[in-house]
CSV table of N, CA and C in Angstrom, one decimal:
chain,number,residue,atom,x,y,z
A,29,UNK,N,99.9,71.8,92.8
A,29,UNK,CA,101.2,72.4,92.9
A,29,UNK,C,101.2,73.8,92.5
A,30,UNK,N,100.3,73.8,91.5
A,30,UNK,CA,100.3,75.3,91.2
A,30,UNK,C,99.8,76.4,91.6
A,31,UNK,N,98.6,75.6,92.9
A,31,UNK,CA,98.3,76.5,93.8
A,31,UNK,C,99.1,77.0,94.9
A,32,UNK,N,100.0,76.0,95.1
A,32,UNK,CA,101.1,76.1,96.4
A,32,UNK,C,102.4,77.2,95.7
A,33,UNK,N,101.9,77.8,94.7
A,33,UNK,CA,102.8,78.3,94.4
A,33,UNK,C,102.0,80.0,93.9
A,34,UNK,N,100.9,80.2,94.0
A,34,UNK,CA,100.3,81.2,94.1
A,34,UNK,C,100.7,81.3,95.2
A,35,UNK,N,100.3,80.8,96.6
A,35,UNK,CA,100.1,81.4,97.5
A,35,UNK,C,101.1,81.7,97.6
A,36,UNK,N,102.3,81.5,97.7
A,36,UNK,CA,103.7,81.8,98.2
A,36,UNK,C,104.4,83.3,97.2
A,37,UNK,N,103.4,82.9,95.7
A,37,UNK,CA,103.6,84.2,95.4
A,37,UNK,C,102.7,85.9,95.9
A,38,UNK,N,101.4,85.5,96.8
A,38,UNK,CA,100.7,86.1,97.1
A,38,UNK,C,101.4,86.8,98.5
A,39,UNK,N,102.1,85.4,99.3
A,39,UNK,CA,102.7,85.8,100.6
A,39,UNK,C,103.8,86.7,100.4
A,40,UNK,N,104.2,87.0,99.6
A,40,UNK,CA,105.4,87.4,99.1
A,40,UNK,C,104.9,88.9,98.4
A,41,UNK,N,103.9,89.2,98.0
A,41,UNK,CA,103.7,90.8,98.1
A,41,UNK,C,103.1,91.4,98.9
A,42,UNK,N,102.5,90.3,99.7
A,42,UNK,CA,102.0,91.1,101.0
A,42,UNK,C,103.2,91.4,101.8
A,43,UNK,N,103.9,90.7,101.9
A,43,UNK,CA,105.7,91.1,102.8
A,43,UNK,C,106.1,92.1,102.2
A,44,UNK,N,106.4,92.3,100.9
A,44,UNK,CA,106.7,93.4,100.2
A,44,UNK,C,105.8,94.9,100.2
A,45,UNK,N,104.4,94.8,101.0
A,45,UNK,CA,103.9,96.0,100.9
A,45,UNK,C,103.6,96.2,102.5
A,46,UNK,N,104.0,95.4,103.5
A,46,UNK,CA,103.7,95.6,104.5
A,46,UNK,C,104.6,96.8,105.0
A,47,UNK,N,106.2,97.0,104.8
A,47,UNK,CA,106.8,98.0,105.4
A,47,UNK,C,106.6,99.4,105.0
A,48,UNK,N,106.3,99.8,103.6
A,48,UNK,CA,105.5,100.8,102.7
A,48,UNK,C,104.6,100.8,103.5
A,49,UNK,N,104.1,100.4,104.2
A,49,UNK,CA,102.3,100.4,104.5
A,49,UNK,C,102.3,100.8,106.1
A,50,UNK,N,103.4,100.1,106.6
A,50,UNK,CA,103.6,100.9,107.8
A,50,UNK,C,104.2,102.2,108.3
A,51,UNK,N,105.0,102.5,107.4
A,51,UNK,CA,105.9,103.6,107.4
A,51,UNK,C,104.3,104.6,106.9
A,52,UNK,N,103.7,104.2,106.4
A,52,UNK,CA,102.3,105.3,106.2
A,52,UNK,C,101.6,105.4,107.2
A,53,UNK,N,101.4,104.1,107.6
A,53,UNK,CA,100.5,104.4,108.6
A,53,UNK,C,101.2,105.1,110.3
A,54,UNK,N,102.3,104.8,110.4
A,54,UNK,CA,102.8,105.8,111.3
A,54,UNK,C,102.9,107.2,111.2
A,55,UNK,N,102.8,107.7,109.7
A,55,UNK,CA,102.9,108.4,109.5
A,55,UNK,C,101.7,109.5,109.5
A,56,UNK,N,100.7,109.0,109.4
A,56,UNK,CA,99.5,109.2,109.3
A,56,UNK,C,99.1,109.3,110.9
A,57,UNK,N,99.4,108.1,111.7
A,57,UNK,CA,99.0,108.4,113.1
A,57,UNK,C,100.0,109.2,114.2
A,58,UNK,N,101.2,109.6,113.5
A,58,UNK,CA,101.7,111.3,113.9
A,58,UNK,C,100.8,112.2,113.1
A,59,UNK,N,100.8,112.6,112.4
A,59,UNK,CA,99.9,113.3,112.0
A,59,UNK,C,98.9,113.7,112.8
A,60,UNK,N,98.2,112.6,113.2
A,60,UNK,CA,96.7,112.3,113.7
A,60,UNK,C,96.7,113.5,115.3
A,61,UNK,N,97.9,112.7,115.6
A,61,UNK,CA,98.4,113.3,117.0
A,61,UNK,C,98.4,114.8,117.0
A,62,UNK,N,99.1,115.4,115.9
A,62,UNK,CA,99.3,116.6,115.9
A,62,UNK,C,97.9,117.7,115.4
A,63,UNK,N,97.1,117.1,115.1
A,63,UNK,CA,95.3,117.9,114.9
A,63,UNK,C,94.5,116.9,115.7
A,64,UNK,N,93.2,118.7,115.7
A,64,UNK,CA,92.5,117.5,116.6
A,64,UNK,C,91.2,116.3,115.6
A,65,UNK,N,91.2,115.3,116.3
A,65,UNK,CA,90.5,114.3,115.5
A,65,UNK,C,88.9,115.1,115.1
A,66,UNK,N,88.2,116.0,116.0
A,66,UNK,CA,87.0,116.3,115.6
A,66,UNK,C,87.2,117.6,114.3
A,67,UNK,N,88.6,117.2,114.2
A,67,UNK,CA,88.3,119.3,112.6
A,67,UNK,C,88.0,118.1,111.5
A,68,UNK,N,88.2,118.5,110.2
A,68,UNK,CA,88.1,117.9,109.0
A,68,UNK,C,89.0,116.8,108.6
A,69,UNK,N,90.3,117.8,109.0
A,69,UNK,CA,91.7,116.8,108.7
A,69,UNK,C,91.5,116.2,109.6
A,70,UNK,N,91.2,115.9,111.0
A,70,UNK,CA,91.5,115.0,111.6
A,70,UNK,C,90.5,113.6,111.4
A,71,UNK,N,89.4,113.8,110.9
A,71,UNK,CA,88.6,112.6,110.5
A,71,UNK,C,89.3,112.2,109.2
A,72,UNK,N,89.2,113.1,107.7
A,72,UNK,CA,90.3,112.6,107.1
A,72,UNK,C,91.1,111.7,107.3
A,73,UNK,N,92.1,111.8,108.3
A,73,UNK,CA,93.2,111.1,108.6
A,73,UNK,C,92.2,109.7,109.6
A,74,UNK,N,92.1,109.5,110.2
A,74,UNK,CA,91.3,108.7,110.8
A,74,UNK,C,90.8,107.8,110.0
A,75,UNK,N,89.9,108.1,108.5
A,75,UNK,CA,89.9,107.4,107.5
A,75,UNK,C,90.8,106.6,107.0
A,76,UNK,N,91.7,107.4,106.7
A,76,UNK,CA,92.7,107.0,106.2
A,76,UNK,C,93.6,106.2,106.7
A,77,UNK,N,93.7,106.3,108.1
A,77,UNK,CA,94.2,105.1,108.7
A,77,UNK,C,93.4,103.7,108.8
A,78,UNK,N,92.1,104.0,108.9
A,78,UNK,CA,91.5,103.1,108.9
A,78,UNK,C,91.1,101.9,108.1
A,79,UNK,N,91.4,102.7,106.4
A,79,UNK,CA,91.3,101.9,105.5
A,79,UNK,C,92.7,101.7,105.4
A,80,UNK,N,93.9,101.7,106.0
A,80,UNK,CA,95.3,101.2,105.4
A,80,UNK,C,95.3,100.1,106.5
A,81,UNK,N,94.6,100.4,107.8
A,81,UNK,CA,94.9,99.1,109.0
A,81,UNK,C,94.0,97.9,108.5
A,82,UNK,N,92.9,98.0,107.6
A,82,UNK,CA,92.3,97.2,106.9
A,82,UNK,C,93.2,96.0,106.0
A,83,UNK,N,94.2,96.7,105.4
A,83,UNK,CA,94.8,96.1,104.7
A,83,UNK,C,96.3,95.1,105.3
A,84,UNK,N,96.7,95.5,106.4
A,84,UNK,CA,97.9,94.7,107.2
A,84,UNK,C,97.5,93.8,108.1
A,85,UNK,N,97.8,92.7,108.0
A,85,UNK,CA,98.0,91.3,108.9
A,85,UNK,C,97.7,91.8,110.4
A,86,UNK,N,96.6,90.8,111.0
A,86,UNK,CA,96.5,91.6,113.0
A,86,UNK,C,97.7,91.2,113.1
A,87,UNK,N,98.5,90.4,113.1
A,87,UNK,CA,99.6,89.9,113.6
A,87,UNK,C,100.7,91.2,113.8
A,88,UNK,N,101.0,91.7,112.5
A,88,UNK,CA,101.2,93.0,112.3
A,88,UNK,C,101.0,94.3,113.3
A,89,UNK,N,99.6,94.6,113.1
A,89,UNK,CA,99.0,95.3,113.8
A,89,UNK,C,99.0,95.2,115.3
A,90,UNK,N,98.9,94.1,116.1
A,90,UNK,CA,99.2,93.4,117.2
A,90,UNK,C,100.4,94.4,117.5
A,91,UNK,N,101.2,94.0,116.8
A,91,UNK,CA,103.1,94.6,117.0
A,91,UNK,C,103.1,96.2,117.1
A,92,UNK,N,102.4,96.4,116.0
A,92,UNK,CA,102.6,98.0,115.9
A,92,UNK,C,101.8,98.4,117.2
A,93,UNK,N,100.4,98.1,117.5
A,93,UNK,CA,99.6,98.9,118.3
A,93,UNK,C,100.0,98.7,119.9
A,94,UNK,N,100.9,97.9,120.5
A,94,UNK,CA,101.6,97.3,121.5
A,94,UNK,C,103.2,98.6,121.3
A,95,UNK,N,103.1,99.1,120.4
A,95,UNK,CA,104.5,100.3,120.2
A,95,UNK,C,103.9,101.5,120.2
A,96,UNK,N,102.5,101.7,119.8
A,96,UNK,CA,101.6,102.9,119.5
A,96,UNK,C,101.5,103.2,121.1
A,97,UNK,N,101.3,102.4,122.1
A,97,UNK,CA,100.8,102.5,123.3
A,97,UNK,C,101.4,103.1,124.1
A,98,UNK,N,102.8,102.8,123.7
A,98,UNK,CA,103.8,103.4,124.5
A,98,UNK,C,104.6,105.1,124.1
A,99,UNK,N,103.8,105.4,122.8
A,99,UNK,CA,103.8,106.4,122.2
A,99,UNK,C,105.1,105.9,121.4
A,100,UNK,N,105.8,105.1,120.9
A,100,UNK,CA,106.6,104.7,120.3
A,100,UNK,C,106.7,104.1,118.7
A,101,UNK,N,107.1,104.7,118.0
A,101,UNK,CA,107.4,104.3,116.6
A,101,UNK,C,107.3,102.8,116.6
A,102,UNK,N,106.8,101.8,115.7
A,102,UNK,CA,106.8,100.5,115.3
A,102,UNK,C,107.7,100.3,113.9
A,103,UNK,N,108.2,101.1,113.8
A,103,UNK,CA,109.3,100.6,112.4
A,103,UNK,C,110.6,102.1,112.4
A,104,UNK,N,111.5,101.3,111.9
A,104,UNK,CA,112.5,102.1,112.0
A,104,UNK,C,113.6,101.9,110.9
A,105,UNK,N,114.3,103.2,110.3
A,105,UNK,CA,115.3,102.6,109.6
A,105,UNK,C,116.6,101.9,110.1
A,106,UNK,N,117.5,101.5,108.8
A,106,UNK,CA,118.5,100.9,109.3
A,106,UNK,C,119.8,101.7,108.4
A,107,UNK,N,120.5,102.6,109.2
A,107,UNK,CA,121.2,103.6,108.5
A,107,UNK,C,122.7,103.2,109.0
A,108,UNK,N,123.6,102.8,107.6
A,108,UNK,CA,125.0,102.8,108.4
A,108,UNK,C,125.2,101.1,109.5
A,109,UNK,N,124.3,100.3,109.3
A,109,UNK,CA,124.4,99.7,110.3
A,109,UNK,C,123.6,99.1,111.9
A,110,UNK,N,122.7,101.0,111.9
A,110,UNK,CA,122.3,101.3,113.1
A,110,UNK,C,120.8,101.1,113.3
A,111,UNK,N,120.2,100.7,113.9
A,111,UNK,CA,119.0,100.9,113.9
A,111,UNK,C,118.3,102.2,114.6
A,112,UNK,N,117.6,102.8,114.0
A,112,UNK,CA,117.4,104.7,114.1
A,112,UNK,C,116.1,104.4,115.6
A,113,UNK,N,115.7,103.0,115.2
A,113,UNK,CA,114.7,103.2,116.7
A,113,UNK,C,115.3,102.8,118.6
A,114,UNK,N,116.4,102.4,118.4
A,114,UNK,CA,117.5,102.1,119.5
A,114,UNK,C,118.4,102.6,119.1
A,115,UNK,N,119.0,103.3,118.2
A,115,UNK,CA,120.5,103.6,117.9
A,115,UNK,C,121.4,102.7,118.5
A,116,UNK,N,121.2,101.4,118.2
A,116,UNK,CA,122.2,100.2,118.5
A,116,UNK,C,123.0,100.0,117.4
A,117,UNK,N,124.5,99.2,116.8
A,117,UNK,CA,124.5,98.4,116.1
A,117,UNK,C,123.8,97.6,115.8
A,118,UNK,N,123.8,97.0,114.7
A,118,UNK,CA,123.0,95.4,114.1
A,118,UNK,C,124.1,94.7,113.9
A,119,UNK,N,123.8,93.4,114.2
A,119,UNK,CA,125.4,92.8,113.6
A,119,UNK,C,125.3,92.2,112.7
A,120,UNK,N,126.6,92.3,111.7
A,120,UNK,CA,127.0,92.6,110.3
A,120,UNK,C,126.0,91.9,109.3
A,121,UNK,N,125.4,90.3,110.1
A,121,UNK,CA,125.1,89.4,109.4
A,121,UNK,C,123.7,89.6,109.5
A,122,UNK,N,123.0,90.2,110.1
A,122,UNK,CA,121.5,91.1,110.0
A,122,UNK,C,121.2,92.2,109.4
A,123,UNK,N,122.3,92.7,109.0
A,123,UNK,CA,122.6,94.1,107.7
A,123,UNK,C,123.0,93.0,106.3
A,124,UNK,N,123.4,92.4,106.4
A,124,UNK,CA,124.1,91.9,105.0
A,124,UNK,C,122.4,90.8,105.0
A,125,UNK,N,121.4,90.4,105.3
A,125,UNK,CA,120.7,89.9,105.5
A,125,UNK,C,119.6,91.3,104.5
A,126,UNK,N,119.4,92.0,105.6
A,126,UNK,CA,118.6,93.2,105.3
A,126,UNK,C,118.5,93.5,103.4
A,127,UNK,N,120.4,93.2,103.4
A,127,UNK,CA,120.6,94.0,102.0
A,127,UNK,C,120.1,92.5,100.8
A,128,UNK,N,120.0,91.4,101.2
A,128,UNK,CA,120.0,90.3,100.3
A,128,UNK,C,118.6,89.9,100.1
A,129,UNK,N,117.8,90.3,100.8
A,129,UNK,CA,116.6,90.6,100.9
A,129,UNK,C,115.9,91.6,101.6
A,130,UNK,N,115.9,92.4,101.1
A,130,UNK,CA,115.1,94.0,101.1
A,130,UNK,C,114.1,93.7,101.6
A,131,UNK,N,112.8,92.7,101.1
A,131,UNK,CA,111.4,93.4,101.3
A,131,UNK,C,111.1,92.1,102.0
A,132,UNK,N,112.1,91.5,103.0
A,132,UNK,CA,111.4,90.5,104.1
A,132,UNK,C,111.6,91.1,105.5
A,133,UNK,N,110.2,91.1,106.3
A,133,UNK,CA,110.1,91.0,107.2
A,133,UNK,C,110.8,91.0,108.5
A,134,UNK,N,111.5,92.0,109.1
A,134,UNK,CA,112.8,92.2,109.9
A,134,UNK,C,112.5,92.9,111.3
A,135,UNK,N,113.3,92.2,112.2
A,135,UNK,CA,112.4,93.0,113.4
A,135,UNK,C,114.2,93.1,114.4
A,136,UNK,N,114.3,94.3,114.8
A,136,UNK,CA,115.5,94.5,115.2
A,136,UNK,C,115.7,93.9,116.9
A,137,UNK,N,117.0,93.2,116.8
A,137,UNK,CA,117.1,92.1,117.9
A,137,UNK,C,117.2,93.3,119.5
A,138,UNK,N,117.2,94.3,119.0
A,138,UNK,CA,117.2,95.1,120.2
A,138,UNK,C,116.5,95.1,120.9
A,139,UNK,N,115.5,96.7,120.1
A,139,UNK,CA,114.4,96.9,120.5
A,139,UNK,C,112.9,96.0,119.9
A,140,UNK,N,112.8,95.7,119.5
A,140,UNK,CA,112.0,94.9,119.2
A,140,UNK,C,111.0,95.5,117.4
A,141,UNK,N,111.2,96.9,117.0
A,141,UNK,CA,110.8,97.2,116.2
A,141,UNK,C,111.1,96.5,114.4
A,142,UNK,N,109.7,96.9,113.9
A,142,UNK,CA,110.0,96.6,112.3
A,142,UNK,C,111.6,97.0,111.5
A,143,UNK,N,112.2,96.5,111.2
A,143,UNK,CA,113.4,97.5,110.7
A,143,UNK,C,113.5,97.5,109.2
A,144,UNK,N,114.0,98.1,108.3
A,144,UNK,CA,114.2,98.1,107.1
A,144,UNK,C,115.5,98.8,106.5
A,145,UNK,N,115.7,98.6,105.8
A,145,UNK,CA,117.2,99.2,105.2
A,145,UNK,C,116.8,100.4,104.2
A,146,UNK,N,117.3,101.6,104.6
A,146,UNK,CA,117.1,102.6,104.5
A,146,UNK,C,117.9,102.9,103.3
A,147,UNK,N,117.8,103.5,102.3
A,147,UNK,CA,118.4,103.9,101.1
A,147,UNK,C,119.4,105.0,101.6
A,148,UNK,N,120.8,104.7,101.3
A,148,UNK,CA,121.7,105.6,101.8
A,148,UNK,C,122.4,106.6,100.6
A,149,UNK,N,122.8,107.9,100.9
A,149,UNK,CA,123.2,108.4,100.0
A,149,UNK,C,124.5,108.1,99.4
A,150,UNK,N,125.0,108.4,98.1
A,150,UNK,CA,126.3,107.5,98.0
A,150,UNK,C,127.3,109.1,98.2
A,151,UNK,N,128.6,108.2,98.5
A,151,UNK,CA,129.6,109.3,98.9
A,151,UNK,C,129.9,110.1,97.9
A,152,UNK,N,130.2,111.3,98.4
A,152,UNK,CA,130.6,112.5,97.6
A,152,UNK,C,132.0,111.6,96.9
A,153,UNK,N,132.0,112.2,95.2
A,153,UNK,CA,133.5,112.0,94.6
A,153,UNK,C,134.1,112.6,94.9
A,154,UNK,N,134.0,113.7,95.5
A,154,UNK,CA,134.9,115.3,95.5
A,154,UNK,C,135.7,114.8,96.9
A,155,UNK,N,137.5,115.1,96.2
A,155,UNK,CA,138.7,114.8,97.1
A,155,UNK,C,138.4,115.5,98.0
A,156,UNK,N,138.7,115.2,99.3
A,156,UNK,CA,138.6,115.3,100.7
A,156,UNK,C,140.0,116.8,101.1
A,157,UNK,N,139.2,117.4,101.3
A,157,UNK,CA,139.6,118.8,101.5
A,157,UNK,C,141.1,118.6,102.4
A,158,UNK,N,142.3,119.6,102.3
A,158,UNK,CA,143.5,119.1,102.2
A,158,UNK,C,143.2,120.2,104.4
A,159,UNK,N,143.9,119.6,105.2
A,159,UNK,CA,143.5,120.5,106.7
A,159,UNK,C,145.0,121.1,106.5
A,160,UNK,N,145.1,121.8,106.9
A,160,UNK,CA,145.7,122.7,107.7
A,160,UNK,C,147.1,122.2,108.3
A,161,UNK,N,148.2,122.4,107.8
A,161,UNK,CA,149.3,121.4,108.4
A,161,UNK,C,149.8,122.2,109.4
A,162,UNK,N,149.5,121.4,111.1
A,162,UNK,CA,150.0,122.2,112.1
A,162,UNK,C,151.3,122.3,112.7
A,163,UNK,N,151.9,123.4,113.2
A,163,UNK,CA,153.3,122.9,113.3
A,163,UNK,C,153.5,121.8,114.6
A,164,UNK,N,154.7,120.9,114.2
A,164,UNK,CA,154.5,119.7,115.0
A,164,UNK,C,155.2,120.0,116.5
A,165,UNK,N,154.3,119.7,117.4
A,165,UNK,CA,155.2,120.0,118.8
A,165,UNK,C,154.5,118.6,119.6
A,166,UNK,N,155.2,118.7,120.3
A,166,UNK,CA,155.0,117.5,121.0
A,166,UNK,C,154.1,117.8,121.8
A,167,UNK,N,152.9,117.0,122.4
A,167,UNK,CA,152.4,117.0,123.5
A,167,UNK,C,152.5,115.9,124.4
A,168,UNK,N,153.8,115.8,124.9
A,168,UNK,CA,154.2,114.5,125.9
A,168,UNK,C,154.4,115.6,127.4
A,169,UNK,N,154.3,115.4,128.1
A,169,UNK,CA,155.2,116.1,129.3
A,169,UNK,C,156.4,115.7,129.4
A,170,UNK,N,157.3,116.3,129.5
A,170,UNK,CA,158.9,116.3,129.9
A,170,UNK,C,158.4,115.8,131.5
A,171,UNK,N,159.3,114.5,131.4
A,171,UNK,CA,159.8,113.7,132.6
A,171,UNK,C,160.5,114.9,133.5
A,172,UNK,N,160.2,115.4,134.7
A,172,UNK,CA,160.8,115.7,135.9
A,172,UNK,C,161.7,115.1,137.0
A,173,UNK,N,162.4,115.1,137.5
A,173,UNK,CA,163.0,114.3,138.6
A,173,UNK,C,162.2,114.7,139.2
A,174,UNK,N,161.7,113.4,140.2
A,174,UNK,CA,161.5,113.5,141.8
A,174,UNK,C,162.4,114.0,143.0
A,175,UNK,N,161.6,114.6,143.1
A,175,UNK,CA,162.9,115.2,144.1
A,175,UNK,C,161.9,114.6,145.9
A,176,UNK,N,162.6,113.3,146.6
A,176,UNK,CA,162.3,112.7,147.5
A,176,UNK,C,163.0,113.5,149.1
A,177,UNK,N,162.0,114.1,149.4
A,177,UNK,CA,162.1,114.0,151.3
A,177,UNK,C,162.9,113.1,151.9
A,178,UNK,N,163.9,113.4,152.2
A,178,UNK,CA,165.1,111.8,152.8
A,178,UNK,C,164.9,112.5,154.5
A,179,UNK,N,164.3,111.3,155.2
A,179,UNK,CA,164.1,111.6,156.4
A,179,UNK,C,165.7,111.9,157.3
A,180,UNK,N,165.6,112.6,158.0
A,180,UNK,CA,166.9,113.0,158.8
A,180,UNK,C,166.5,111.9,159.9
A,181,UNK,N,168.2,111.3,160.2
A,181,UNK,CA,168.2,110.3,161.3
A,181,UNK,C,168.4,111.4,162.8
A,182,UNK,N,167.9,111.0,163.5
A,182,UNK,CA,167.3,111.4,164.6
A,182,UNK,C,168.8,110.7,165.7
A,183,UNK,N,169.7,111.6,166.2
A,183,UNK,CA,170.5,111.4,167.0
A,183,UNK,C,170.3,110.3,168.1
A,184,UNK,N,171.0,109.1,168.2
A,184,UNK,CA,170.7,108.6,169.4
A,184,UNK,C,170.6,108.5,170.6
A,185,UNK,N,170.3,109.5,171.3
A,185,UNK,CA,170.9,109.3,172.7
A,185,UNK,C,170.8,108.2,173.8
């Protein structure tokens, strides 16, 4: 029993460091893209990817490198709602999901990418600036009569 409960504690930090770990490793292979792989930094980085893809589940890696292909990000925040890699909504109960468990494994029903719940900034306290009171005029159009063409009757002969 006590082993069945390691593992689940084991499976449970690997979930917890896989999004940290991808958010690097994307980050690392923009990077990569933007020098060339034969200077210094670019082997550097190449390392460094290589020993972080060491450490993520293929299953994982499967996902991400199937989004790499397409030159497309594999993880994305979740700001407000939205997911930043479709700018879709999420619906309510996959945000309130996101927030009740943070560091599980989430993949947006859209696009298909990792998603994660993005730390948002909290609202300014400062009262909301007073606008400009304009003077009130209507913008309706004033009703016109129709003024109707009444055909002339045509004499009978």
């Amino acid at each position: 029993m006590a082993r069945g409960m390691q593992m689940e504690s084991v499976a449970m930090n690997q979930a917890q460091n896989i999004i940290p770990r991808l958010k690097q490793l994307s980050g690392l292979e923009r990077d990569l893209r933007q020098v060339k792989e034969t200077s210094n930094a670019g082997q550097s980085l190449a390392t460094d990817i290589a020993a972080l893809r060491e450490l993520l589940p293929t299953a994982i890696l499967a996902h991400h490198d199937s989004f790499q292909r397409r030159g497309k990000s594999s993880i994305a925040a979740v700001v407000r709602g939205i997911c930043r890699g479709c700018h879709l909504a999420l619906p309510r109960g996959r945000v309130n999901e996101l927030q009740r468990i943070p560091d599980d494994l989430s993949v947006c029903d859209n696009c298909g990418v990792f998603i994660y719940l993005a730390d948002e900034p909290t609202p300014h306290t400062e009262e909301p600036k007073t606008k400009a009171k304009r003077k009130a005029t209507s913008t309706k159009r004033e009703k016109r009569p129709v003024a109707f063409a009444v055909p002339k009757s045509s004499p009978t002969h």
